[in-house]
Amino acid sequence: GDSVWGARPARTIARPGLRSPAALALRLQAGSIIGWSLGALALGLLAGSLGKAIAAADTANSDVTAALRAILQSQGTSLTQLLVSVLFSMVGILAATCALQAVIRMRQEEVAGTAELLLAAPVGRVRWLTGYLVLGTAAVVLVMVLAALGTWATLSGAGDTSMDATAIWQTAAAQLPAALIYLAVPALVFVLWPAATVAIGWILLGLGVVFGIFGGMVGLDQKIRDLSPFTHTPVPHGDATDWSGAWWMLGIAVLAAALSVAVMRRREVGTA
């Protein structure tokens, strides 16, 4: 039989954990997701540790406080919550990067030709794309959950009651819509203009960080800052929180993801 049929380069039947596009995508990206998640946990622990310290210091009118408020454009939060929100905005960047890398990995698989091998099996293009979108969404949620757990653990352990668990989880949840923008919009670019996926994805993220996170500190015009999804991330402070920015960003992410899935039905998969 060996003289007629050549040896296969791999197993004929995949392991149970690799029998779906999402599972394969997880296998390919597990290392990077773990890295971003550990970074988020570290920032969460740092946020909780510094929150109590900065609240105990006499910094209510300091330049540090002014800089924090310039980043968030917020005036109605406590000093602890202000610092936690700023550090969570950094975690939001990690989550957005993790989401973007899911789309970039999909493009890399296409260019390398491995996507064609996968699609030669009974796996449709839509299912392949959806697997990466699901994984990207789950990775974003994981990053923010670990950051929230780290902050909650350190604040609770220190006996700091200036920010309760509800406020911590709200601050983490507020980062999700902006991060999902950087999953869905690059996915739409991927199906419409594949060759530009990597460049446009990193450009959008870079400009979003500069305009939204650092724009207030360097005095950028508000109209320019408003181009960044991070500018519209809510800063929770009780019942007065304005969640409208989160809702419309979530709507844009859902719409972009839906359009990418619809267009993918007729898109050719190649290496160009």
XYZ file of N, CA and C in Angstrom:
816
model
N 0.803 -1.198 0.000
C 0.000 0.000 0.000
C 0.843 1.258 0.000
N 2.005 1.243 0.690
C 2.845 2.429 0.774
C 3.416 2.823 -0.578
N 3.569 1.848 -1.496
C 4.105 2.174 -2.813
C 3.092 2.886 -3.687
N 1.813 2.817 -3.306
C 0.744 3.473 -4.071
C 0.318 4.775 -3.413
N 0.099 4.716 -2.098
C -0.351 5.891 -1.351
C 0.809 6.446 -0.529
N 1.120 7.713 -0.727
C 2.191 8.337 0.026
C 1.807 8.564 1.473
N 2.807 8.694 2.307
C 2.549 8.952 3.727
C 1.953 10.338 3.911
N 0.973 10.422 4.807
C 0.351 11.713 5.100
C 1.272 12.541 5.999
N 1.289 13.869 5.820
C 2.161 14.709 6.642
C 1.641 14.944 8.049
N 0.408 14.505 8.320
C -0.172 14.753 9.640
C -1.221 13.691 9.932
N -1.893 13.845 11.059
C -2.935 12.900 11.457
C -4.096 12.945 10.475
N -4.749 11.798 10.279
C -5.924 11.759 9.399
C -7.158 12.314 10.093
N -7.190 12.232 11.418
C -8.324 12.729 12.196
C -7.782 13.672 13.262
N -8.351 14.866 13.328
C -7.869 15.853 14.299
C -8.286 15.476 15.709
N -7.542 15.966 16.671
C -7.925 15.789 18.062
C -9.262 16.475 18.311
N -10.015 16.049 19.344
C -11.324 16.660 19.609
C -11.263 18.178 19.768
N -10.160 18.684 20.303
C -10.046 20.124 20.507
C -9.705 20.917 19.269
N -9.541 20.244 18.131
C -9.176 20.939 16.892
C -10.181 20.676 15.775
N -11.384 20.319 16.120
C -12.367 19.930 15.113
C -13.324 21.053 14.736
N -12.904 22.291 14.957
C -13.697 23.445 14.520
C -12.738 24.574 14.173
N -13.143 25.496 13.292
C -12.267 26.624 12.952
C -11.883 27.463 14.162
N -12.832 27.661 15.084
C -12.537 28.461 16.275
C -11.487 27.777 17.143
N -11.585 26.447 17.267
C -10.607 25.710 18.069
C -9.222 25.779 17.440
N -9.166 25.680 16.115
C -7.875 25.795 15.434
C -7.299 27.197 15.597
N -8.164 28.211 15.487
C -7.707 29.588 15.675
C -7.154 29.789 17.080
N -7.811 29.178 18.067
C -7.321 29.270 19.445
C -5.953 28.614 19.575
N -5.791 27.476 18.936
C -4.495 26.782 18.982
C -3.396 27.664 18.389
N -3.711 28.372 17.313
C -2.716 29.200 16.641
C -2.377 30.467 17.429
N -3.340 30.964 18.204
C -3.151 32.256 18.870
C -3.072 32.158 20.381
N -3.037 30.953 20.914
C -3.066 30.793 22.369
C -1.939 31.559 23.051
N -0.757 31.510 22.482
C 0.380 32.188 23.100
C 0.188 33.685 23.223
N -0.256 34.327 22.141
C -0.443 35.777 22.183
C -1.597 36.162 23.098
N -2.664 35.370 23.103
C -3.796 35.672 23.986
C -3.371 35.569 25.446
N -2.604 34.550 25.769
C -2.108 34.407 27.144
C -1.222 35.598 27.517
N -0.383 36.018 26.595
C 0.490 37.162 26.864
C -0.285 38.435 27.143
N -1.261 38.761 26.289
C -2.067 39.960 26.508
C -2.880 39.845 27.795
N -3.363 38.644 28.106
C -4.160 38.452 29.316
C -3.320 38.659 30.570
N -2.100 38.154 30.565
C -1.217 38.358 31.716
C -0.857 39.833 31.875
N -0.669 40.522 30.748
C -0.421 41.957 30.818
C -1.596 42.706 31.416
N -2.811 42.294 31.048
C -4.010 42.924 31.605
C -4.127 42.660 33.096
N -3.832 41.433 33.514
C -3.877 41.107 34.940
C -2.869 41.948 35.715
N -1.679 42.116 35.156
C -0.657 42.927 35.822
C -1.108 44.378 35.958
N -1.710 44.929 34.903
C -2.203 46.303 34.980
C -3.353 46.416 35.970
N -4.191 45.384 36.040
C -5.273 45.395 37.016
C -4.752 45.402 38.437
N -3.756 44.579 38.705
C -3.138 44.566 40.035
C -2.486 45.909 40.346
N -1.850 46.505 39.344
C -1.218 47.812 39.528
C -2.260 48.885 39.802
N -3.383 48.816 39.087
C -4.444 49.810 39.285
C -4.973 49.766 40.705
N -5.193 48.553 41.217
C -5.680 48.437 42.583
C -4.663 48.894 43.606
N -3.404 48.584 43.371
C -2.351 48.966 44.319
C -2.144 50.476 44.357
N -2.108 51.097 43.178
C -1.885 52.540 43.123
C -3.122 53.323 43.527
N -4.298 52.709 43.338
C -5.531 53.426 43.669
C -5.579 53.854 45.117
N -5.255 52.940 46.019
C -5.266 53.273 47.443
C -4.172 54.269 47.781
N -3.003 54.106 47.184
C -1.880 54.991 47.488
C -2.162 56.419 47.053
N -2.714 56.575 45.847
C -2.945 57.925 45.338
C -4.105 58.594 46.057
N -5.064 57.776 46.518
C -6.177 58.351 47.269
C -5.718 58.858 48.628
N -4.713 58.199 49.207
C -4.204 58.612 50.514
C -3.302 59.829 50.424
N -2.758 60.102 49.241
C -1.860 61.243 49.070
C -2.654 62.521 48.857
N -2.011 63.628 49.106
C -2.668 64.927 48.929
C -2.453 65.386 47.489
N -3.190 64.773 46.565
C -2.982 65.079 45.147
C -4.247 65.581 44.472
N -5.205 66.024 45.259
C -6.488 66.407 44.676
C -6.360 67.539 43.670
N -5.388 68.419 43.843
C -5.245 69.544 42.919
C -3.903 69.508 42.194
N -3.303 68.358 42.117
C -1.969 68.254 41.542
C -2.007 68.184 40.032
N -0.824 68.333 39.435
C -0.693 68.187 37.986
C -1.017 66.767 37.543
N -0.745 65.791 38.432
C -1.054 64.399 38.095
C -2.551 64.225 37.888
N -3.333 64.781 38.815
C -4.785 64.682 38.691
C -5.270 65.375 37.431
N -4.704 66.527 37.130
C -5.101 67.251 35.919
C -4.797 66.437 34.667
N -3.651 65.757 34.667
C -3.285 64.931 33.510
C -4.234 63.753 33.358
N -4.615 63.142 34.493
C -5.553 62.022 34.430
C -6.897 62.469 33.881
N -7.346 63.637 34.325
C -8.635 64.135 33.837
C -8.547 64.533 32.367
N -7.386 64.959 31.919
C -7.226 65.307 30.505
C -7.349 64.074 29.622
N -6.871 62.939 30.121
C -6.970 61.702 29.350
C -8.416 61.258 29.229
N -9.161 61.343 30.339
C -10.513 60.790 30.368
C -11.601 61.807 30.085
N -11.289 63.094 30.119
C -12.294 64.146 29.966
C -13.416 63.966 30.990
N -13.036 63.669 32.223
C -14.024 63.397 33.257
C -13.759 64.273 34.465
N -14.851 64.774 35.065
C -14.708 65.628 36.237
C -15.475 65.093 37.448
N -16.281 64.061 37.255
C -17.177 63.648 38.327
C -16.791 62.372 39.041
N -15.558 61.929 38.949
C -15.163 60.671 39.560
C -14.193 60.910 40.701
N -14.119 59.926 41.618
C -13.155 60.005 42.707
C -11.751 59.808 42.161
N -10.771 60.168 42.982
C -9.384 60.070 42.535
C -8.991 58.618 42.264
N -9.442 57.712 43.140
C -9.140 56.293 42.928
C -9.751 55.793 41.632
N -11.025 56.108 41.427
C -11.687 55.644 40.212
C -11.075 56.289 38.972
N -10.604 57.509 39.119
C -9.958 58.193 37.996
C -8.702 57.436 37.572
N -7.870 57.061 38.549
C -6.643 56.331 38.233
C -6.954 54.957 37.653
N -7.913 54.259 38.262
C -8.288 52.937 37.761
C -8.807 53.038 36.333
N -9.602 54.064 36.051
C -10.147 54.229 34.702
C -9.043 54.491 33.686
N -8.042 55.282 34.076
C -6.926 55.558 33.162
C -6.148 54.280 32.870
N -5.844 53.511 33.911
C -5.105 52.265 33.696
C -5.947 51.250 32.929
N -7.262 51.273 33.151
C -8.132 50.380 32.384
C -8.197 50.800 30.920
N -7.995 52.084 30.646
C -7.926 52.496 29.243
C -6.690 51.896 28.582
N -5.611 51.729 29.359
C -4.433 51.033 28.839
C -4.743 49.558 28.590
N -5.513 48.962 29.504
C -5.937 47.576 29.295
C -6.817 47.481 28.054
N -7.641 48.513 27.834
C -8.466 48.534 26.631
C -7.630 48.507 25.364
N -6.466 49.159 25.405
C -5.549 49.117 24.253
C -5.023 47.697 24.057
N -4.682 47.028 25.172
C -4.239 45.635 25.067
C -5.329 44.766 24.458
N -6.574 44.971 24.903
C -7.690 44.186 24.377
C -7.901 44.458 22.894
N -7.795 45.729 22.498
C -7.953 46.081 21.082
C -6.847 45.463 20.237
N -5.625 45.457 20.765
C -4.506 44.848 20.042
C -4.704 43.350 19.895
N -5.187 42.720 20.958
C -5.464 41.290 20.916
C -6.523 40.979 19.860
N -7.556 41.818 19.783
C -8.608 41.632 18.786
C -8.067 41.816 17.375
N -7.269 42.851 17.179
C -6.698 43.114 15.859
C -5.808 41.964 15.407
N -5.059 41.394 16.331
C -4.165 40.301 15.966
C -4.922 39.069 15.487
N -6.163 38.889 15.954
C -6.971 37.771 15.468
C -7.235 37.916 13.976
N -7.552 39.135 13.542
C -7.809 39.381 12.121
C -6.513 39.273 11.317
N -5.432 39.817 11.868
C -4.145 39.746 11.170
C -3.706 38.291 10.999
N -3.945 37.473 12.017
C -3.580 36.058 11.907
C -4.378 35.381 10.791
N -5.636 35.755 10.660
C -6.459 35.202 9.595
C -5.886 35.559 8.229
N -5.450 36.795 8.077
C -4.831 37.222 6.821
C -3.522 36.471 6.582
N -2.740 36.265 7.617
C -1.484 35.532 7.478
C -1.728 34.092 7.045
N -2.772 33.479 7.578
C -3.110 32.118 7.171
C -3.511 32.074 5.702
N -4.204 33.111 5.254
C -4.606 33.158 3.851
C -3.389 33.311 2.942
N -2.490 34.224 3.285
C -1.308 34.470 2.455
C -0.405 33.240 2.413
N -0.288 32.536 3.536
C 0.571 31.354 3.599
C -0.011 30.161 2.855
N -1.286 30.236 2.501
C -1.920 29.135 1.785
C -2.548 28.092 2.676
N -2.378 28.211 3.992
C -2.962 27.221 4.899
C -4.472 27.364 5.000
N -4.988 28.561 4.740
C -6.440 28.741 4.754
C -7.096 27.928 3.646
N -6.452 27.861 2.484
C -7.004 27.073 1.379
C -7.074 25.595 1.740
N -6.073 25.108 2.455
C -6.093 23.710 2.890
C -7.257 23.456 3.836
N -7.495 24.407 4.732
C -8.602 24.265 5.674
C -9.942 24.304 4.950
N -10.067 25.227 4.001
C -11.332 25.381 3.287
C -11.572 24.260 2.284
N -10.544 23.470 1.989
C -10.741 22.294 1.143
C -11.507 21.207 1.889
N -11.479 21.275 3.213
C -12.276 20.379 4.053
C -13.703 20.933 4.121
N -14.619 20.204 4.737
C -15.998 20.718 4.833
C -16.123 21.889 5.807
N -15.400 22.958 5.524
C -15.443 24.187 6.320
C -15.680 25.345 5.365
N -16.769 26.059 5.537
C -17.081 27.180 4.661
C -16.313 28.432 5.036
N -16.287 29.383 4.105
C -15.580 30.637 4.355
C -16.203 31.415 5.505
N -17.534 31.405 5.556
C -18.214 32.136 6.625
C -17.900 31.517 7.985
N -17.909 30.206 8.044
C -17.604 29.532 9.308
C -16.170 29.810 9.739
N -15.268 29.859 8.783
C -13.862 30.164 9.082
C -13.729 31.566 9.659
N -14.349 32.548 9.006
C -14.305 33.927 9.493
C -14.980 34.052 10.848
N -16.143 33.427 10.986
C -16.887 33.521 12.243
C -16.089 32.948 13.408
N -15.334 31.883 13.148
C -14.510 31.304 14.204
C -13.504 32.297 14.753
N -12.890 33.070 13.875
C -11.926 34.080 14.318
C -12.625 35.236 15.037
N -13.808 35.616 14.570
C -14.545 36.690 15.233
C -14.965 36.275 16.637
N -15.416 35.035 16.778
C -15.798 34.536 18.102
C -14.586 34.490 19.026
N -13.475 33.993 18.509
C -12.262 33.928 19.323
C -11.788 35.322 19.712
N -11.813 36.259 18.772
C -11.396 37.623 19.082
C -12.258 38.255 20.155
N -13.576 38.033 20.064
C -14.489 38.568 21.078
C -14.207 37.958 22.443
N -14.030 36.636 22.478
C -13.743 35.960 23.743
C -12.426 36.446 24.343
N -11.429 36.687 23.498
C -10.136 37.168 23.991
C -10.265 38.559 24.599
N -11.039 39.427 23.964
C -11.262 40.776 24.493
C -11.924 40.706 25.866
N -12.949 39.870 25.988
C -13.645 39.723 27.270
C -12.693 39.169 28.329
N -11.896 38.179 27.966
C -10.950 37.588 28.920
C -9.956 38.621 29.430
N -9.426 39.436 28.544
C -8.463 40.461 28.934
C -9.076 41.417 29.959
N -10.296 41.871 29.702
C -10.927 42.826 30.613
C -11.343 42.167 31.929
N -11.787 40.920 31.879
C -12.172 40.217 33.107
C -10.970 40.047 34.030
N -9.833 39.668 33.481
C -8.634 39.496 34.308
C -8.172 40.817 34.911
N -8.284 41.899 34.147
C -7.929 43.212 34.693
C -8.847 43.581 35.850
N -10.145 43.334 35.678
C -11.102 43.649 36.739
C -10.850 42.794 37.979
N -10.564 41.515 37.783
C -10.281 40.641 38.922
C -9.036 41.100 39.675
N -7.999 41.504 38.944
C -6.788 41.988 39.589
C -7.037 43.233 40.420
N -7.792 44.174 39.863
C -8.097 45.409 40.591
C -8.957 45.131 41.809
N -9.985 44.318 41.626
C -10.879 43.991 42.740
C -10.117 43.295 43.867
N -9.230 42.375 43.515
C -8.481 41.632 44.528
C -7.579 42.553 45.347
N -6.883 43.467 44.679
C -5.956 44.340 45.405
C -6.699 45.384 46.237
N -7.762 45.955 45.700
C -8.523 46.939 46.473
C -9.209 46.280 47.660
N -9.777 45.094 47.455
C -10.444 44.391 48.554
C -9.434 43.962 49.607
N -8.287 43.465 49.165
C -7.264 43.037 50.108
C -6.724 44.173 50.953
N -6.709 45.379 50.384
C -6.204 46.541 51.118
C -7.289 47.215 51.948
N -8.519 46.709 51.848
C -9.617 47.310 52.593
C -10.057 48.652 52.058
N -9.778 48.930 50.790
C -10.139 50.206 50.168
C -11.586 50.133 49.699
N -12.429 51.015 50.235
C -13.850 51.027 49.879
C -14.205 52.206 48.974
N -13.196 52.897 48.449
C -13.473 54.065 47.608
C -14.033 53.675 46.245
N -13.885 52.400 45.866
C -14.409 51.920 44.587
C -14.916 50.504 44.801
N -16.233 50.306 44.693
C -16.792 48.986 44.956
C -16.690 48.084 43.732
N -17.092 46.829 43.921
C -16.974 45.838 42.848
C -17.798 46.218 41.629
N -18.978 46.799 41.852
C -19.824 47.195 40.722
C -19.126 48.225 39.850
N -18.501 49.212 40.480
C -17.794 50.247 39.719
C -16.613 49.661 38.950
N -15.927 48.698 39.555
C -14.786 48.068 38.875
C -15.249 47.331 37.629
N -16.304 46.531 37.771
C -16.793 45.766 36.622
C -17.387 46.673 35.554
N -18.022 47.763 35.967
C -18.540 48.717 34.982
C -17.398 49.375 34.209
N -16.327 49.706 34.916
C -15.175 50.323 34.256
C -14.548 49.366 33.251
N -14.494 48.083 33.605
C -13.963 47.085 32.674
C -14.890 46.909 31.474
N -16.188 46.819 31.738
C -17.155 46.622 30.649
C -17.171 47.808 29.695
N -16.895 48.999 30.214
C -16.908 50.195 29.367
C -15.848 50.140 28.275
N -14.793 49.351 28.494
C -13.712 49.260 27.501
C -14.040 48.309 26.351
N -15.028 47.453 26.527
C -15.305 46.413 25.534
C -15.709 46.952 24.161
N -16.647 47.917 24.069
C -17.079 48.349 22.726
C -15.949 48.894 21.863
N -15.074 49.722 22.437
C -13.967 50.275 21.644
C -13.036 49.168 21.169
N -12.759 48.196 22.045
C -11.889 47.085 21.650
C -12.516 46.263 20.532
N -13.837 46.071 20.590
C -14.514 45.285 19.558
C -14.545 46.009 18.217
N -14.462 47.332 18.246
C -14.342 48.085 16.989
C -13.102 47.622 16.224
N -12.017 47.368 16.976
C -10.756 46.974 16.346
C -10.717 45.490 15.982
N -11.786 44.785 16.251
C -11.967 43.436 15.722
C -12.839 43.473 14.475
N -13.967 44.161 14.569
C -14.959 44.120 13.493
C -14.562 44.946 12.274
N -14.050 46.149 12.487
C -13.689 46.999 11.346
C -12.530 46.398 10.546
N -11.430 45.945 11.183
C -10.401 45.262 10.399
C -10.909 44.001 9.704
N -11.875 43.304 10.313
C -12.454 42.129 9.655
C -13.175 42.535 8.373
N -13.847 43.674 8.410
C -14.511 44.170 7.205
C -13.483 44.555 6.146
N -12.390 45.181 6.581
C -11.301 45.491 5.643
C -10.740 44.201 5.050
N -10.635 43.178 5.868
C -10.086 41.895 5.418
C -10.897 41.287 4.276
N -12.212 41.405 4.338
C -13.025 40.796 3.279
C -13.169 41.717 2.071
N -12.996 43.029 2.260
C -13.143 43.967 1.144
C -11.816 44.261 0.446
N -10.740 44.383 1.216
C -9.434 44.761 0.669
C -8.367 43.975 1.421
N -8.238 42.694 1.153
C -7.374 41.822 1.957
C -5.936 42.305 2.078
N -5.362 42.791 0.993
C -3.951 43.176 1.008
C -3.665 44.321 1.972
N -4.681 45.111 2.306
C -4.483 46.274 3.177
C -4.840 45.986 4.629
N -5.184 44.752 4.940
C -5.670 44.424 6.283
C -4.678 44.806 7.372
N -3.442 44.377 7.235
C -2.442 44.608 8.285
C -2.135 46.092 8.427
N -1.893 46.763 7.312
C -1.525 48.183 7.363
C -2.655 49.029 7.933
N -3.860 48.846 7.409
C -4.986 49.655 7.880
C -5.299 49.340 9.337
N -5.216 48.078 9.719
C -5.496 47.716 11.108
C -4.577 48.418 12.092
N -3.267 48.376 11.832
C -2.320 49.025 12.746
C -2.431 50.543 12.694
N -2.708 51.093 11.517
C -2.868 52.549 11.415
C -4.071 53.008 12.225
N -5.187 52.302 12.101
C -6.386 52.665 12.858
C -6.136 52.584 14.358
N -5.455 51.534 14.792
C -5.187 51.390 16.222
C -4.218 52.462 16.706
N -3.162 52.711 15.940
C -2.191 53.723 16.344
C -2.803 55.107 16.453
N -3.582 55.494 15.443
C -4.234 56.803 15.486
C -5.261 56.864 16.604
N -5.963 55.764 16.835
C -6.942 55.742 17.915
C -6.303 55.979 19.267
N -5.145 55.375 19.493
C -4.440 55.554 20.764
C -3.927 56.983 20.899
N -3.309 57.507 19.846
C -2.747 58.865 19.906
C -3.851 59.896 20.095
N -4.906 59.800 19.297
C -5.984 60.785 19.377
C -6.784 60.647 20.671
N -7.142 59.416 21.027
C -8.060 59.211 22.139
C -7.419 59.210 23.504
N -6.248 58.607 23.631
C -5.623 58.472 24.949
C -4.725 59.654 25.276
N -3.923 60.079 24.310
C -2.942 61.132 24.574
C -3.328 62.485 23.979
N -4.421 62.535 23.239
C -4.815 63.785 22.597
C -5.075 64.916 23.567
N -5.719 64.595 24.696
C -6.002 65.630 25.684
C -4.756 66.172 26.343
N -3.752 65.330 26.509
C -2.517 65.757 27.168
C -1.685 66.674 26.284
N -1.787 66.494 24.958
C -0.984 67.323 24.046
C -1.808 68.440 23.417
N -3.064 68.566 23.837
C -3.886 69.678 23.381
C -4.462 69.541 21.989
N -4.735 68.315 21.540
C -5.352 68.132 20.225
C -6.767 68.688 20.221
N -7.190 69.179 19.074
C -8.549 69.680 18.924
C -9.550 68.565 19.221
N -10.670 68.929 19.855
C -11.654 67.927 20.248
C -12.226 67.182 19.048
N -12.364 67.849 17.913
C -12.894 67.175 16.723
C -11.965 66.059 16.263
N -10.663 66.262 16.435
C -9.702 65.212 16.080
C -9.768 64.079 17.094
N -9.881 64.424 18.367
C -9.971 63.403 19.410
C -11.208 62.541 19.232
N -12.287 63.147 18.755
C -13.539 62.409 18.596
C -13.465 61.340 17.511
N -12.410 61.362 16.696
C -12.243 60.331 15.670
C -11.833 58.989 16.273
N -11.369 59.001 17.508
C -10.912 57.777 18.161
C -12.033 57.120 18.956
N -12.208 55.805 18.825
C -13.193 55.113 19.665
C -12.897 55.252 21.154
N -11.622 55.337 21.521
C -11.270 55.423 22.937
C -11.784 56.712 23.579
N -11.965 57.761 22.777
C -12.487 59.015 23.314
C -13.902 58.844 23.840
N -14.660 57.947 23.244
C -16.075 57.790 23.574
C -16.326 56.687 24.592
N -15.266 56.119 25.158
C -15.428 55.109 26.201
C -15.974 55.759 27.463
N -17.084 55.267 28.008
C -17.662 55.882 29.215
C -16.738 55.749 30.426
N -16.837 56.724 31.314
C -16.142 56.660 32.604
C -17.219 56.530 33.676
N -17.469 55.324 34.174
C -18.579 55.118 35.112
C -18.409 55.917 36.396
N -19.468 56.585 36.797
C -19.505 57.247 38.108
C -20.951 57.292 38.580
N -21.455 56.106 38.935
C -22.802 56.004 39.474
C -23.882 56.127 38.416
N -25.033 56.625 38.852
C -26.188 56.731 37.960
C -26.018 57.815 36.908
N -25.029 58.693 37.070
C -24.842 59.791 36.118
C -24.006 59.385 34.906
N -23.610 58.129 34.831
C -22.761 57.673 33.724
C -23.502 57.754 32.397
N -22.836 58.306 31.402
C -23.393 58.378 30.049
C -22.864 57.193 29.240
N -23.731 56.226 28.978
C -23.343 55.020 28.259
C -23.631 55.105 26.765
N -24.049 56.242 26.284
C -24.443 56.344 24.874
C -23.281 56.020 23.934
N -22.073 56.487 24.278
C -20.918 56.206 23.433
C -20.651 54.716 23.309
N -20.811 53.991 24.415
C -20.594 52.545 24.387
C -21.613 51.855 23.495
N -22.860 52.305 23.560
C -23.908 51.648 22.770
C -23.712 51.869 21.282
N -23.372 53.097 20.875
C -23.233 53.291 19.430
C -21.949 52.654 18.904
N -20.901 52.579 19.729
C -19.704 51.857 19.291
C -19.992 50.361 19.158
N -20.771 49.828 20.096
C -21.147 48.420 20.008
C -21.983 48.164 18.757
N -22.866 49.120 18.436
C -23.664 48.994 17.220
C -22.804 48.981 15.965
N -21.789 49.850 15.925
C -20.875 49.881 14.774
C -20.125 48.560 14.656
N -19.674 48.026 15.791
C -18.936 46.757 15.769
C -19.812 45.618 15.261
N -21.049 45.565 15.733
C -21.967 44.508 15.287
C -22.260 44.648 13.800
N -22.495 45.882 13.350
C -22.785 46.111 11.932
C -21.596 45.732 11.057
N -20.395 46.144 11.453
C -19.201 45.818 10.668
C -18.968 44.313 10.619
N -19.187 43.632 11.750
C -19.015 42.180 11.775
C -20.042 41.496 10.881
N -21.290 41.968 10.936
C -22.340 41.379 10.099
C -22.045 41.585 8.617
N -21.575 42.771 8.258
C -21.232 43.044 6.859
C -20.066 42.174 6.400
N -19.083 41.990 7.267
C -17.933 41.161 6.889
C -18.365 39.722 6.635
N -19.274 39.214 7.452
C -19.775 37.851 7.253
C -20.567 37.756 5.953
N -21.398 38.773 5.680
C -22.206 38.756 4.459
C -21.339 38.807 3.207
N -20.322 39.669 3.210
C -19.452 39.805 2.038
C -18.570 38.571 1.867
N -18.212 37.939 2.980
C -17.324 36.778 2.919
C -17.940 35.628 2.137
N -19.253 35.587 2.052
C -19.920 34.508 1.321
C -19.498 34.468 -0.142
N -19.158 35.644 -0.710
C -18.827 35.705 -2.131
C -17.363 36.079 -2.382
N -16.583 36.128 -1.338
C -15.180 36.518 -1.495
C -14.316 35.309 -1.814
N -13.404 35.489 -2.753
C -12.457 34.434 -3.084
C -11.316 34.427 -2.065
N -10.875 33.257 -1.704
C -9.753 33.104 -0.782
C -8.523 32.706 -1.583
N -7.466 33.485 -1.454
C -6.242 33.204 -2.200
C -5.031 33.612 -1.407
N -3.903 33.725 -2.082
C -2.649 34.095 -1.416
C -2.177 35.484 -1.799
N -2.933 36.194 -2.634
C -2.522 37.528 -3.083
C -2.852 38.566 -2.033
